[in-house]
């Protein structure tokens, strides 16, 4: 019996697409830092993952390696955490701006979802200029096929100082003083 190549492709595409896990990134909050601060926590980076085929109860849960890249140096606090609400995995500082989480248990959620959250990453806002945007990019490696939609997220920014209004108040007060002096 000879099988039509198109039939084979159509038969396996739904199974292959069901195995793909898609994660959408986001930030729970985006803090605004004072540029005189020397230590501040970035907003939590989240990945909301759906799809894949859940692991049968009699099999081991697959593991992934999760890497978080920041566009600024990370303060070496050692308290980096990746959580999915059930499991917590401690991270290690791989480079001055990269935290790695190895051996993270990840059971594909199928029609449900799993939300990963990267927490406790601190930076030095005073090392960056006013208006600087702290961005985080995440990557997942392992035996599972995981796609991250928009992996780069804004997780904090430095404040832009307001114009100094006391100068204008001082100029206004001087004008009033001069006007009164001219009347006398």
Short mmCIF file of N, CA, C and O in Angstrom, two decimals, residues 18-159:
data_model
loop_
_atom_site.label_atom_id
_atom_site.label_comp_id
_atom_site.label_asym_id
_atom_site.label_seq_id
_atom_site.Cartn_x
_atom_site.Cartn_y
_atom_site.Cartn_z
N UNK A 18 -0.15 20.16 18.52
CA UNK A 18 -0.63 19.99 19.89
C UNK A 18 0.53 19.84 20.87
O UNK A 18 0.41 20.16 22.04
N UNK A 19 1.68 19.37 20.37
CA UNK A 19 2.83 19.18 21.23
C UNK A 19 3.57 20.49 21.50
O UNK A 19 4.36 20.56 22.41
N UNK A 20 3.30 21.52 20.71
CA UNK A 20 3.98 22.81 20.88
C UNK A 20 3.38 23.55 22.07
O UNK A 20 2.16 23.63 22.23
N UNK A 21 4.25 24.08 22.90
CA UNK A 21 3.84 24.87 24.05
C UNK A 21 4.13 26.33 23.72
O UNK A 21 5.23 26.67 23.29
N UNK A 22 3.14 27.19 23.91
CA UNK A 22 3.31 28.62 23.64
C UNK A 22 3.22 29.39 24.95
O UNK A 22 2.30 29.18 25.73
N UNK A 23 4.20 30.26 25.16
CA UNK A 23 4.24 31.07 26.38
C UNK A 23 4.17 32.55 25.99
O UNK A 23 4.90 33.00 25.10
N UNK A 24 3.29 33.28 26.64
CA UNK A 24 3.16 34.72 26.43
C UNK A 24 3.79 35.44 27.61
O UNK A 24 3.45 35.16 28.76
N UNK A 25 4.69 36.37 27.31
CA UNK A 25 5.40 37.07 28.38
C UNK A 25 4.63 38.31 28.82
O UNK A 25 3.80 38.84 28.11
N UNK A 26 4.96 38.74 30.03
CA UNK A 26 4.37 39.94 30.59
C UNK A 26 5.09 40.32 31.86
O UNK A 26 5.97 39.62 32.33
N UNK A 27 4.74 41.47 32.37
CA UNK A 27 5.30 41.93 33.65
C UNK A 27 4.12 42.30 34.54
O UNK A 27 3.23 43.03 34.12
N UNK A 28 4.13 41.76 35.75
CA UNK A 28 3.03 42.03 36.68
C UNK A 28 2.93 43.51 37.00
O UNK A 28 1.84 44.06 37.13
N UNK A 29 4.06 44.17 37.14
CA UNK A 29 4.10 45.61 37.38
C UNK A 29 5.41 46.14 36.84
O UNK A 29 6.37 45.39 36.69
N UNK A 30 5.44 47.42 36.54
CA UNK A 30 6.65 48.05 36.02
C UNK A 30 7.01 49.19 36.96
O UNK A 30 6.48 50.29 36.85
N UNK A 31 7.92 48.93 37.92
CA UNK A 31 8.29 49.99 38.85
C UNK A 31 9.09 51.11 38.17
O UNK A 31 9.77 50.87 37.17
N UNK A 32 8.96 52.30 38.72
CA UNK A 32 9.73 53.45 38.26
C UNK A 32 10.71 53.79 39.37
O UNK A 32 10.31 54.04 40.50
N UNK A 33 12.02 53.79 39.03
CA UNK A 33 13.07 53.98 40.02
C UNK A 33 13.54 55.42 40.08
O UNK A 33 13.61 56.11 39.06
N UNK A 34 13.94 55.84 41.26
CA UNK A 34 14.65 57.10 41.46
C UNK A 34 16.10 56.83 41.05
O UNK A 34 16.70 55.86 41.51
N UNK A 35 16.66 57.68 40.22
CA UNK A 35 18.01 57.44 39.72
C UNK A 35 19.09 57.59 40.79
O UNK A 35 20.25 57.27 40.54
N UNK A 36 18.71 58.04 41.98
CA UNK A 36 19.70 58.09 43.07
C UNK A 36 19.73 56.78 43.86
O UNK A 36 20.60 56.58 44.69
N UNK A 37 18.79 55.87 43.59
CA UNK A 37 18.76 54.57 44.27
C UNK A 37 19.92 53.70 43.80
O UNK A 37 20.27 53.70 42.63
N UNK A 38 20.49 52.93 44.73
CA UNK A 38 21.59 52.03 44.37
C UNK A 38 21.17 50.57 44.35
O UNK A 38 21.95 49.70 43.96
N UNK A 39 19.92 50.29 44.74
CA UNK A 39 19.40 48.92 44.69
C UNK A 39 17.88 48.97 44.57
O UNK A 39 17.22 49.65 45.36
N UNK A 40 17.35 48.24 43.58
CA UNK A 40 15.90 48.20 43.38
C UNK A 40 15.52 46.90 42.69
O UNK A 40 16.26 46.39 41.86
N UNK A 41 14.34 46.37 43.06
CA UNK A 41 13.86 45.11 42.49
C UNK A 41 13.11 45.38 41.19
O UNK A 41 12.22 46.24 41.14
N UNK A 42 13.47 44.62 40.15
CA UNK A 42 12.73 44.70 38.90
C UNK A 42 11.33 44.14 39.10
O UNK A 42 11.10 43.33 40.01
N UNK A 43 10.40 44.54 38.25
CA UNK A 43 9.07 43.93 38.27
C UNK A 43 9.17 42.47 37.91
O UNK A 43 10.09 42.06 37.19
N UNK A 44 8.27 41.65 38.43
CA UNK A 44 8.29 40.22 38.14
C UNK A 44 7.98 39.97 36.66
O UNK A 44 7.01 40.49 36.13
N UNK A 45 8.82 39.20 36.03
CA UNK A 45 8.64 38.80 34.64
C UNK A 45 7.82 37.51 34.65
O UNK A 45 8.13 36.59 35.40
N UNK A 46 6.75 37.44 33.84
CA UNK A 46 5.91 36.25 33.83
C UNK A 46 5.82 35.64 32.44
O UNK A 46 5.92 36.34 31.43
N UNK A 47 5.66 34.33 32.41
CA UNK A 47 5.38 33.59 31.18
C UNK A 47 4.15 32.74 31.43
O UNK A 47 4.14 31.90 32.33
N UNK A 48 3.10 32.98 30.66
CA UNK A 48 1.85 32.22 30.77
C UNK A 48 1.86 31.21 29.62
O UNK A 48 1.73 31.57 28.45
N UNK A 49 2.05 29.92 29.98
CA UNK A 49 2.25 28.87 28.99
C UNK A 49 1.01 27.99 28.84
O UNK A 49 0.38 27.60 29.83
N UNK A 50 0.69 27.66 27.58
CA UNK A 50 -0.42 26.75 27.27
C UNK A 50 0.05 25.76 26.20
O UNK A 50 1.03 26.00 25.51
N UNK A 51 -0.69 24.66 26.09
CA UNK A 51 -0.43 23.69 25.04
C UNK A 51 0.44 22.54 25.50
O UNK A 51 0.71 22.37 26.69
N UNK A 52 0.87 21.77 24.53
CA UNK A 52 1.67 20.59 24.82
C UNK A 52 0.79 19.42 25.23
O UNK A 52 -0.44 19.52 25.30
N UNK A 53 1.42 18.32 25.50
CA UNK A 53 0.72 17.12 25.93
C UNK A 53 1.14 16.83 27.36
O UNK A 53 2.33 16.59 27.62
N UNK A 54 0.20 16.87 28.31
CA UNK A 54 0.57 16.61 29.71
C UNK A 54 1.23 15.24 29.88
O UNK A 54 0.93 14.29 29.18
N UNK A 55 2.15 15.18 30.82
CA UNK A 55 2.88 13.95 31.11
C UNK A 55 1.96 12.95 31.80
O UNK A 55 1.28 13.30 32.78
N UNK A 56 1.90 11.71 31.31
CA UNK A 56 1.08 10.69 31.99
C UNK A 56 1.56 10.50 33.43
O UNK A 56 2.76 10.66 33.73
N UNK A 57 0.65 10.13 34.34
CA UNK A 57 0.99 10.01 35.76
C UNK A 57 2.13 9.05 36.07
O UNK A 57 2.84 9.22 37.04
N UNK A 58 2.35 8.04 35.23
CA UNK A 58 3.39 7.05 35.52
C UNK A 58 4.76 7.42 34.94
O UNK A 58 5.70 6.64 35.02
N UNK A 59 4.89 8.64 34.37
CA UNK A 59 6.16 9.05 33.77
C UNK A 59 6.74 10.24 34.53
O UNK A 59 6.03 11.00 35.19
N UNK A 60 8.05 10.41 34.40
CA UNK A 60 8.74 11.54 35.06
C UNK A 60 8.39 12.86 34.37
O UNK A 60 8.25 12.90 33.15
N UNK A 61 8.23 13.89 35.18
CA UNK A 61 7.95 15.23 34.65
C UNK A 61 9.21 15.73 33.94
O UNK A 61 10.31 15.68 34.49
N UNK A 62 9.07 16.24 32.70
CA UNK A 62 10.25 16.77 32.00
C UNK A 62 10.81 18.00 32.72
O UNK A 62 10.11 18.67 33.48
N UNK A 63 12.09 18.29 32.45
CA UNK A 63 12.72 19.47 33.03
C UNK A 63 13.19 20.39 31.92
O UNK A 63 13.53 19.92 30.81
N UNK A 64 13.18 21.68 32.22
CA UNK A 64 13.66 22.68 31.28
C UNK A 64 14.73 23.52 31.97
O UNK A 64 14.86 23.51 33.20
N UNK A 65 15.51 24.22 31.18
CA UNK A 65 16.45 25.22 31.68
C UNK A 65 15.91 26.57 31.25
O UNK A 65 15.58 26.77 30.07
N UNK A 66 15.80 27.47 32.18
CA UNK A 66 15.19 28.79 31.95
C UNK A 66 16.29 29.84 32.17
O UNK A 66 16.96 29.82 33.20
N UNK A 67 16.47 30.74 31.21
CA UNK A 67 17.50 31.76 31.32
C UNK A 67 16.86 33.14 31.20
O UNK A 67 16.04 33.38 30.31
N UNK A 68 17.23 34.05 32.11
CA UNK A 68 16.74 35.43 32.10
C UNK A 68 17.91 36.37 31.82
O UNK A 68 18.90 36.37 32.55
N UNK A 69 17.80 37.14 30.74
CA UNK A 69 18.81 38.11 30.35
C UNK A 69 18.27 39.51 30.68
O UNK A 69 17.16 39.84 30.29
N UNK A 70 19.07 40.34 31.34
CA UNK A 70 18.70 41.72 31.66
C UNK A 70 19.65 42.64 30.91
O UNK A 70 20.83 42.34 30.77
N UNK A 71 19.18 43.80 30.47
CA UNK A 71 20.03 44.72 29.72
C UNK A 71 20.85 45.65 30.62
O UNK A 71 21.30 46.71 30.20
N UNK A 72 21.05 45.25 31.86
CA UNK A 72 21.86 46.00 32.83
C UNK A 72 22.47 44.99 33.80
O UNK A 72 21.94 43.88 33.96
N UNK A 73 23.55 45.36 34.48
CA UNK A 73 24.13 44.44 35.46
C UNK A 73 23.15 44.12 36.60
O UNK A 73 22.42 44.99 37.06
N UNK A 74 23.17 42.86 37.02
CA UNK A 74 22.32 42.39 38.12
C UNK A 74 23.13 42.45 39.40
O UNK A 74 24.30 42.06 39.42
N UNK A 75 22.51 42.93 40.47
CA UNK A 75 23.20 42.92 41.77
C UNK A 75 23.23 41.49 42.28
O UNK A 75 22.24 40.77 42.22
N UNK A 76 24.35 41.07 42.78
CA UNK A 76 24.55 39.69 43.20
C UNK A 76 23.96 39.46 44.59
O UNK A 76 24.66 39.40 45.58
N UNK A 77 22.62 39.33 44.66
CA UNK A 77 21.95 39.07 45.93
C UNK A 77 21.78 37.59 46.20
O UNK A 77 21.59 37.19 47.34
N UNK A 78 21.80 36.79 45.14
CA UNK A 78 21.69 35.35 45.29
C UNK A 78 20.29 34.85 45.59
O UNK A 78 20.10 33.66 45.79
N UNK A 79 19.29 35.71 45.59
CA UNK A 79 17.93 35.27 45.95
C UNK A 79 17.00 35.14 44.77
O UNK A 79 15.79 35.31 44.91
N UNK A 80 17.50 34.83 43.58
CA UNK A 80 16.67 34.76 42.38
C UNK A 80 15.80 33.51 42.43
O UNK A 80 16.27 32.42 42.73
N UNK A 81 14.53 33.66 42.07
CA UNK A 81 13.58 32.55 42.14
C UNK A 81 12.76 32.48 40.86
O UNK A 81 12.32 33.50 40.34
N UNK A 82 12.53 31.26 40.38
CA UNK A 82 11.58 30.99 39.31
C UNK A 82 10.53 30.10 39.92
O UNK A 82 10.84 29.04 40.50
N UNK A 83 9.27 30.51 39.85
CA UNK A 83 8.19 29.72 40.43
C UNK A 83 7.08 29.51 39.42
O UNK A 83 6.89 30.33 38.52
N UNK A 84 6.37 28.41 39.57
CA UNK A 84 5.17 28.17 38.76
C UNK A 84 3.95 28.06 39.66
O UNK A 84 2.92 27.55 39.27
N UNK A 85 4.06 28.57 40.89
CA UNK A 85 2.98 28.50 41.85
C UNK A 85 3.04 27.25 42.72
O UNK A 85 2.46 27.19 43.78
N UNK A 86 3.75 26.22 42.25
CA UNK A 86 3.92 24.98 43.01
C UNK A 86 5.39 24.74 43.31
O UNK A 86 5.79 24.52 44.44
N UNK A 87 6.19 24.78 42.26
CA UNK A 87 7.64 24.54 42.39
C UNK A 87 8.39 25.86 42.41
O UNK A 87 8.03 26.79 41.69
N UNK A 88 9.44 25.92 43.22
CA UNK A 88 10.33 27.07 43.24
C UNK A 88 11.73 26.57 42.91
O UNK A 88 12.19 25.59 43.48
N UNK A 89 12.39 27.26 41.96
CA UNK A 89 13.73 26.89 41.57
C UNK A 89 14.64 28.09 41.79
O UNK A 89 14.34 29.20 41.33
N UNK A 90 15.75 27.87 42.49
CA UNK A 90 16.72 28.94 42.74
C UNK A 90 17.58 29.13 41.49
O UNK A 90 17.90 28.17 40.79
N UNK A 91 17.95 30.38 41.24
CA UNK A 91 18.77 30.69 40.08
C UNK A 91 20.21 30.92 40.46
O UNK A 91 20.54 31.11 41.64
N UNK A 92 21.08 30.90 39.46
CA UNK A 92 22.49 31.22 39.66
C UNK A 92 22.87 32.31 38.67
O UNK A 92 22.36 32.35 37.55
N UNK A 93 23.78 33.19 39.11
CA UNK A 93 24.26 34.26 38.25
C UNK A 93 25.27 33.67 37.29
O UNK A 93 26.34 33.23 37.69
N UNK A 94 24.91 33.63 36.02
CA UNK A 94 25.77 33.04 34.99
C UNK A 94 26.77 34.09 34.48
O UNK A 94 27.96 33.82 34.36
N UNK A 95 26.28 35.27 34.16
CA UNK A 95 27.08 36.42 33.76
C UNK A 95 26.57 37.61 34.56
O UNK A 95 25.58 37.50 35.27
N UNK A 96 27.18 38.77 34.41
CA UNK A 96 26.76 39.93 35.20
C UNK A 96 25.32 40.35 34.92
O UNK A 96 24.71 41.03 35.73
N UNK A 97 24.76 39.90 33.79
CA UNK A 97 23.38 40.27 33.45
C UNK A 97 22.51 39.07 33.09
O UNK A 97 21.48 39.23 32.45
N UNK A 98 22.92 37.87 33.51
CA UNK A 98 22.17 36.66 33.16
C UNK A 98 21.99 35.78 34.41
O UNK A 98 22.95 35.45 35.09
N UNK A 99 20.73 35.40 34.66
CA UNK A 99 20.42 34.44 35.73
C UNK A 99 19.88 33.18 35.06
O UNK A 99 19.02 33.25 34.17
N UNK A 100 20.38 32.04 35.51
CA UNK A 100 20.00 30.76 34.92
C UNK A 100 19.31 29.89 35.96
O UNK A 100 19.76 29.81 37.11
N UNK A 101 18.23 29.25 35.56
CA UNK A 101 17.47 28.33 36.41
C UNK A 101 17.52 26.96 35.73
O UNK A 101 16.92 26.77 34.67
N UNK A 102 18.23 26.01 36.33
CA UNK A 102 18.45 24.70 35.71
C UNK A 102 17.56 23.64 36.34
O UNK A 102 17.29 23.67 37.54
N UNK A 103 17.14 22.68 35.52
CA UNK A 103 16.36 21.55 36.01
C UNK A 103 14.99 21.91 36.55
O UNK A 103 14.55 21.36 37.55
N UNK A 104 14.30 22.83 35.88
CA UNK A 104 12.97 23.27 36.32
C UNK A 104 11.92 22.25 35.87
O UNK A 104 11.78 22.00 34.67
N UNK A 105 11.16 21.64 36.80
CA UNK A 105 10.12 20.70 36.39
C UNK A 105 9.02 21.44 35.62
O UNK A 105 8.57 22.50 36.04
N UNK A 106 8.63 20.88 34.47
CA UNK A 106 7.60 21.52 33.65
C UNK A 106 6.72 20.47 33.00
O UNK A 106 7.12 19.82 32.04
N UNK A 107 5.54 20.29 33.55
CA UNK A 107 4.55 19.39 32.98
C UNK A 107 3.71 20.21 32.00
O UNK A 107 3.02 21.14 32.40
N UNK A 108 3.78 19.92 30.69
CA UNK A 108 3.00 20.69 29.72
C UNK A 108 1.53 20.75 30.15
O UNK A 108 0.95 19.74 30.54
N UNK A 109 0.92 21.95 30.08
CA UNK A 109 -0.43 22.11 30.62
C UNK A 109 -1.57 21.64 29.72
O UNK A 109 -2.72 21.61 30.16
N UNK A 110 -1.29 21.29 28.46
CA UNK A 110 -2.37 20.89 27.56
C UNK A 110 -3.33 22.04 27.34
O UNK A 110 -2.94 23.12 26.91
N UNK A 111 -4.61 21.85 27.70
CA UNK A 111 -5.61 22.91 27.50
C UNK A 111 -5.62 23.91 28.65
O UNK A 111 -6.28 24.94 28.56
N UNK A 112 -4.91 23.63 29.73
CA UNK A 112 -4.82 24.56 30.86
C UNK A 112 -3.67 25.54 30.64
O UNK A 112 -3.29 25.84 29.51
N UNK A 113 -3.14 26.02 31.75
CA UNK A 113 -1.98 26.90 31.64
C UNK A 113 -1.09 26.78 32.87
O UNK A 113 -1.54 26.36 33.93
N UNK A 114 0.19 27.12 32.67
CA UNK A 114 1.18 27.19 33.74
C UNK A 114 1.81 28.57 33.63
O UNK A 114 2.19 29.00 32.54
N UNK A 115 1.88 29.29 34.75
CA UNK A 115 2.48 30.62 34.76
C UNK A 115 3.80 30.57 35.53
O UNK A 115 3.82 30.26 36.71
N UNK A 116 4.88 30.87 34.82
CA UNK A 116 6.20 30.98 35.44
C UNK A 116 6.42 32.45 35.81
O UNK A 116 6.06 33.34 35.05
N UNK A 117 7.03 32.67 36.97
CA UNK A 117 7.35 34.03 37.42
C UNK A 117 8.80 34.08 37.87
O UNK A 117 9.23 33.28 38.69
N UNK A 118 9.55 35.05 37.31
CA UNK A 118 10.93 35.30 37.72
C UNK A 118 10.88 36.43 38.75
O UNK A 118 10.36 37.51 38.47
N UNK A 119 11.41 36.17 39.95
CA UNK A 119 11.33 37.12 41.05
C UNK A 119 12.70 37.44 41.63
O UNK A 119 13.64 36.66 41.48
N UNK A 120 12.76 38.57 42.32
CA UNK A 120 13.92 38.96 43.14
C UNK A 120 15.18 39.30 42.36
O UNK A 120 16.29 39.05 42.83
N UNK A 121 15.03 39.90 41.18
CA UNK A 121 16.21 40.38 40.47
C UNK A 121 16.37 41.87 40.78
O UNK A 121 15.45 42.66 40.56
N UNK A 122 17.53 42.21 41.33
CA UNK A 122 17.83 43.58 41.73
C UNK A 122 18.88 44.19 40.81
O UNK A 122 19.79 43.49 40.36
N UNK A 123 18.73 45.49 40.55
CA UNK A 123 19.68 46.24 39.74
C UNK A 123 20.04 47.53 40.47
O UNK A 123 19.41 47.88 41.47
N UNK A 124 21.02 48.25 39.95
CA UNK A 124 21.43 49.54 40.49
C UNK A 124 20.93 50.65 39.56
O UNK A 124 21.56 50.93 38.54
N UNK A 125 19.80 51.29 39.88
CA UNK A 125 19.26 52.34 39.00
C UNK A 125 20.22 53.51 38.79
O UNK A 125 20.22 54.12 37.73
N UNK A 126 21.05 53.83 39.80
CA UNK A 126 21.95 54.98 39.67
C UNK A 126 23.05 54.75 38.62
O UNK A 126 23.70 55.70 38.19
N UNK A 127 23.24 53.50 38.19
CA UNK A 127 24.24 53.20 37.17
C UNK A 127 23.72 53.49 35.76
O UNK A 127 24.48 53.43 34.80
N UNK A 128 22.43 53.79 35.65
CA UNK A 128 21.81 54.05 34.34
C UNK A 128 21.24 55.46 34.31
O UNK A 128 20.97 56.06 35.35
N UNK A 129 21.01 55.99 33.13
CA UNK A 129 20.53 57.36 32.97
C UNK A 129 19.02 57.48 33.26
O UNK A 129 18.29 56.48 33.28
N UNK A 130 18.58 58.70 33.44
CA UNK A 130 17.14 58.98 33.62
C UNK A 130 16.40 58.49 32.37
O UNK A 130 16.88 58.65 31.25
N UNK A 131 15.26 57.86 32.57
CA UNK A 131 14.46 57.34 31.46
C UNK A 131 14.90 55.98 30.94
O UNK A 131 14.25 55.42 30.06
N UNK A 132 15.99 55.43 31.48
CA UNK A 132 16.48 54.12 31.04
C UNK A 132 15.41 53.06 31.28
O UNK A 132 14.79 53.03 32.34
N UNK A 133 15.19 52.20 30.29
CA UNK A 133 14.21 51.12 30.43
C UNK A 133 14.94 49.80 30.65
O UNK A 133 15.77 49.39 29.84
N UNK A 134 14.63 49.16 31.77
CA UNK A 134 15.20 47.85 32.10
C UNK A 134 14.35 46.79 31.40
O UNK A 134 13.15 46.69 31.64
N UNK A 135 15.00 46.01 30.53
CA UNK A 135 14.31 44.99 29.75
C UNK A 135 14.81 43.61 30.15
O UNK A 135 15.99 43.44 30.48
N UNK A 136 13.90 42.64 30.13
CA UNK A 136 14.27 41.25 30.39
C UNK A 136 13.85 40.41 29.20
O UNK A 136 12.76 40.57 28.66
N UNK A 137 14.75 39.53 28.80
CA UNK A 137 14.48 38.56 27.73
C UNK A 137 14.69 37.19 28.33
O UNK A 137 15.69 36.95 29.01
N UNK A 138 13.74 36.29 28.10
CA UNK A 138 13.87 34.94 28.64
C UNK A 138 13.95 33.92 27.52
O UNK A 138 13.43 34.13 26.43
N UNK A 139 14.62 32.81 27.83
CA UNK A 139 14.74 31.70 26.89
C UNK A 139 14.54 30.40 27.66
O UNK A 139 14.89 30.31 28.83
N UNK A 140 13.95 29.42 26.98
CA UNK A 140 13.73 28.10 27.57
C UNK A 140 14.39 27.07 26.67
O UNK A 140 14.18 27.06 25.46
N UNK A 141 15.18 26.19 27.28
CA UNK A 141 15.83 25.10 26.56
C UNK A 141 15.46 23.79 27.25
O UNK A 141 15.24 23.76 28.45
N UNK A 142 15.42 22.73 26.47
CA UNK A 142 15.12 21.41 27.02
C UNK A 142 14.57 20.51 25.94
O UNK A 142 14.65 20.82 24.75
N UNK A 143 13.99 19.40 26.36
CA UNK A 143 13.46 18.43 25.41
C UNK A 143 12.07 18.79 24.90
O UNK A 143 11.58 18.16 23.98
N UNK A 144 11.44 19.78 25.50
CA UNK A 144 10.11 20.21 25.07
C UNK A 144 10.22 21.32 24.03
O UNK A 144 11.15 22.12 24.05
N UNK A 145 9.25 21.38 23.14
CA UNK A 145 9.18 22.44 22.14
C UNK A 145 8.39 23.60 22.74
O UNK A 145 7.17 23.52 22.91
N UNK A 146 9.10 24.68 23.11
CA UNK A 146 8.46 25.84 23.76
C UNK A 146 8.74 27.08 22.93
O UNK A 146 9.89 27.40 22.63
N UNK A 147 7.67 27.78 22.55
CA UNK A 147 7.78 29.04 21.84
C UNK A 147 7.40 30.17 22.79
O UNK A 147 6.37 30.10 23.46
N UNK A 148 8.23 31.22 22.84
CA UNK A 148 7.92 32.38 23.69
C UNK A 148 7.54 33.53 22.77
O UNK A 148 8.36 34.01 21.99
N UNK A 149 6.28 33.96 22.88
CA UNK A 149 5.82 35.11 22.11
C UNK A 149 6.34 36.37 22.80
O UNK A 149 6.21 36.52 24.00
N UNK A 150 6.95 37.25 22.03
CA UNK A 150 7.51 38.50 22.57
C UNK A 150 8.34 38.23 23.83
O UNK A 150 7.95 38.61 24.92
N UNK A 151 9.49 37.60 23.71
CA UNK A 151 10.28 37.24 24.89
C UNK A 151 10.84 38.45 25.64
O UNK A 151 11.19 38.34 26.81
N UNK A 152 10.93 39.63 24.99
CA UNK A 152 11.47 40.81 25.65
C UNK A 152 10.34 41.61 26.31
O UNK A 152 9.32 41.87 25.68
N UNK A 153 10.52 41.93 27.59
CA UNK A 153 9.51 42.68 28.34
C UNK A 153 10.16 43.80 29.14
O UNK A 153 11.25 43.65 29.68
N UNK A 154 9.45 44.91 29.23
CA UNK A 154 9.84 46.01 30.11
C UNK A 154 9.54 45.59 31.54
O UNK A 154 8.41 45.20 31.84
N UNK A 155 10.55 45.64 32.43
CA UNK A 155 10.35 45.21 33.82
C UNK A 155 10.61 46.32 34.83
O UNK A 155 10.37 46.14 36.02
N UNK A 156 11.09 47.48 34.36
CA UNK A 156 11.28 48.66 35.22
C UNK A 156 11.83 49.79 34.36
O UNK A 156 12.28 49.56 33.23
N UNK A 157 11.80 51.00 34.92
CA UNK A 157 12.42 52.13 34.23
C UNK A 157 12.85 53.18 35.24
O UNK A 157 12.30 53.25 36.34
N UNK A 158 13.86 53.93 34.84
CA UNK A 158 14.31 55.04 35.68
C UNK A 158 13.41 56.24 35.42
O UNK A 158 13.01 56.50 34.29
N UNK A 159 13.12 56.97 36.49
CA UNK A 159 12.27 58.15 36.38
C UNK A 159 12.98 59.23 35.56
O UNK A 159 14.20 59.32 35.54
#
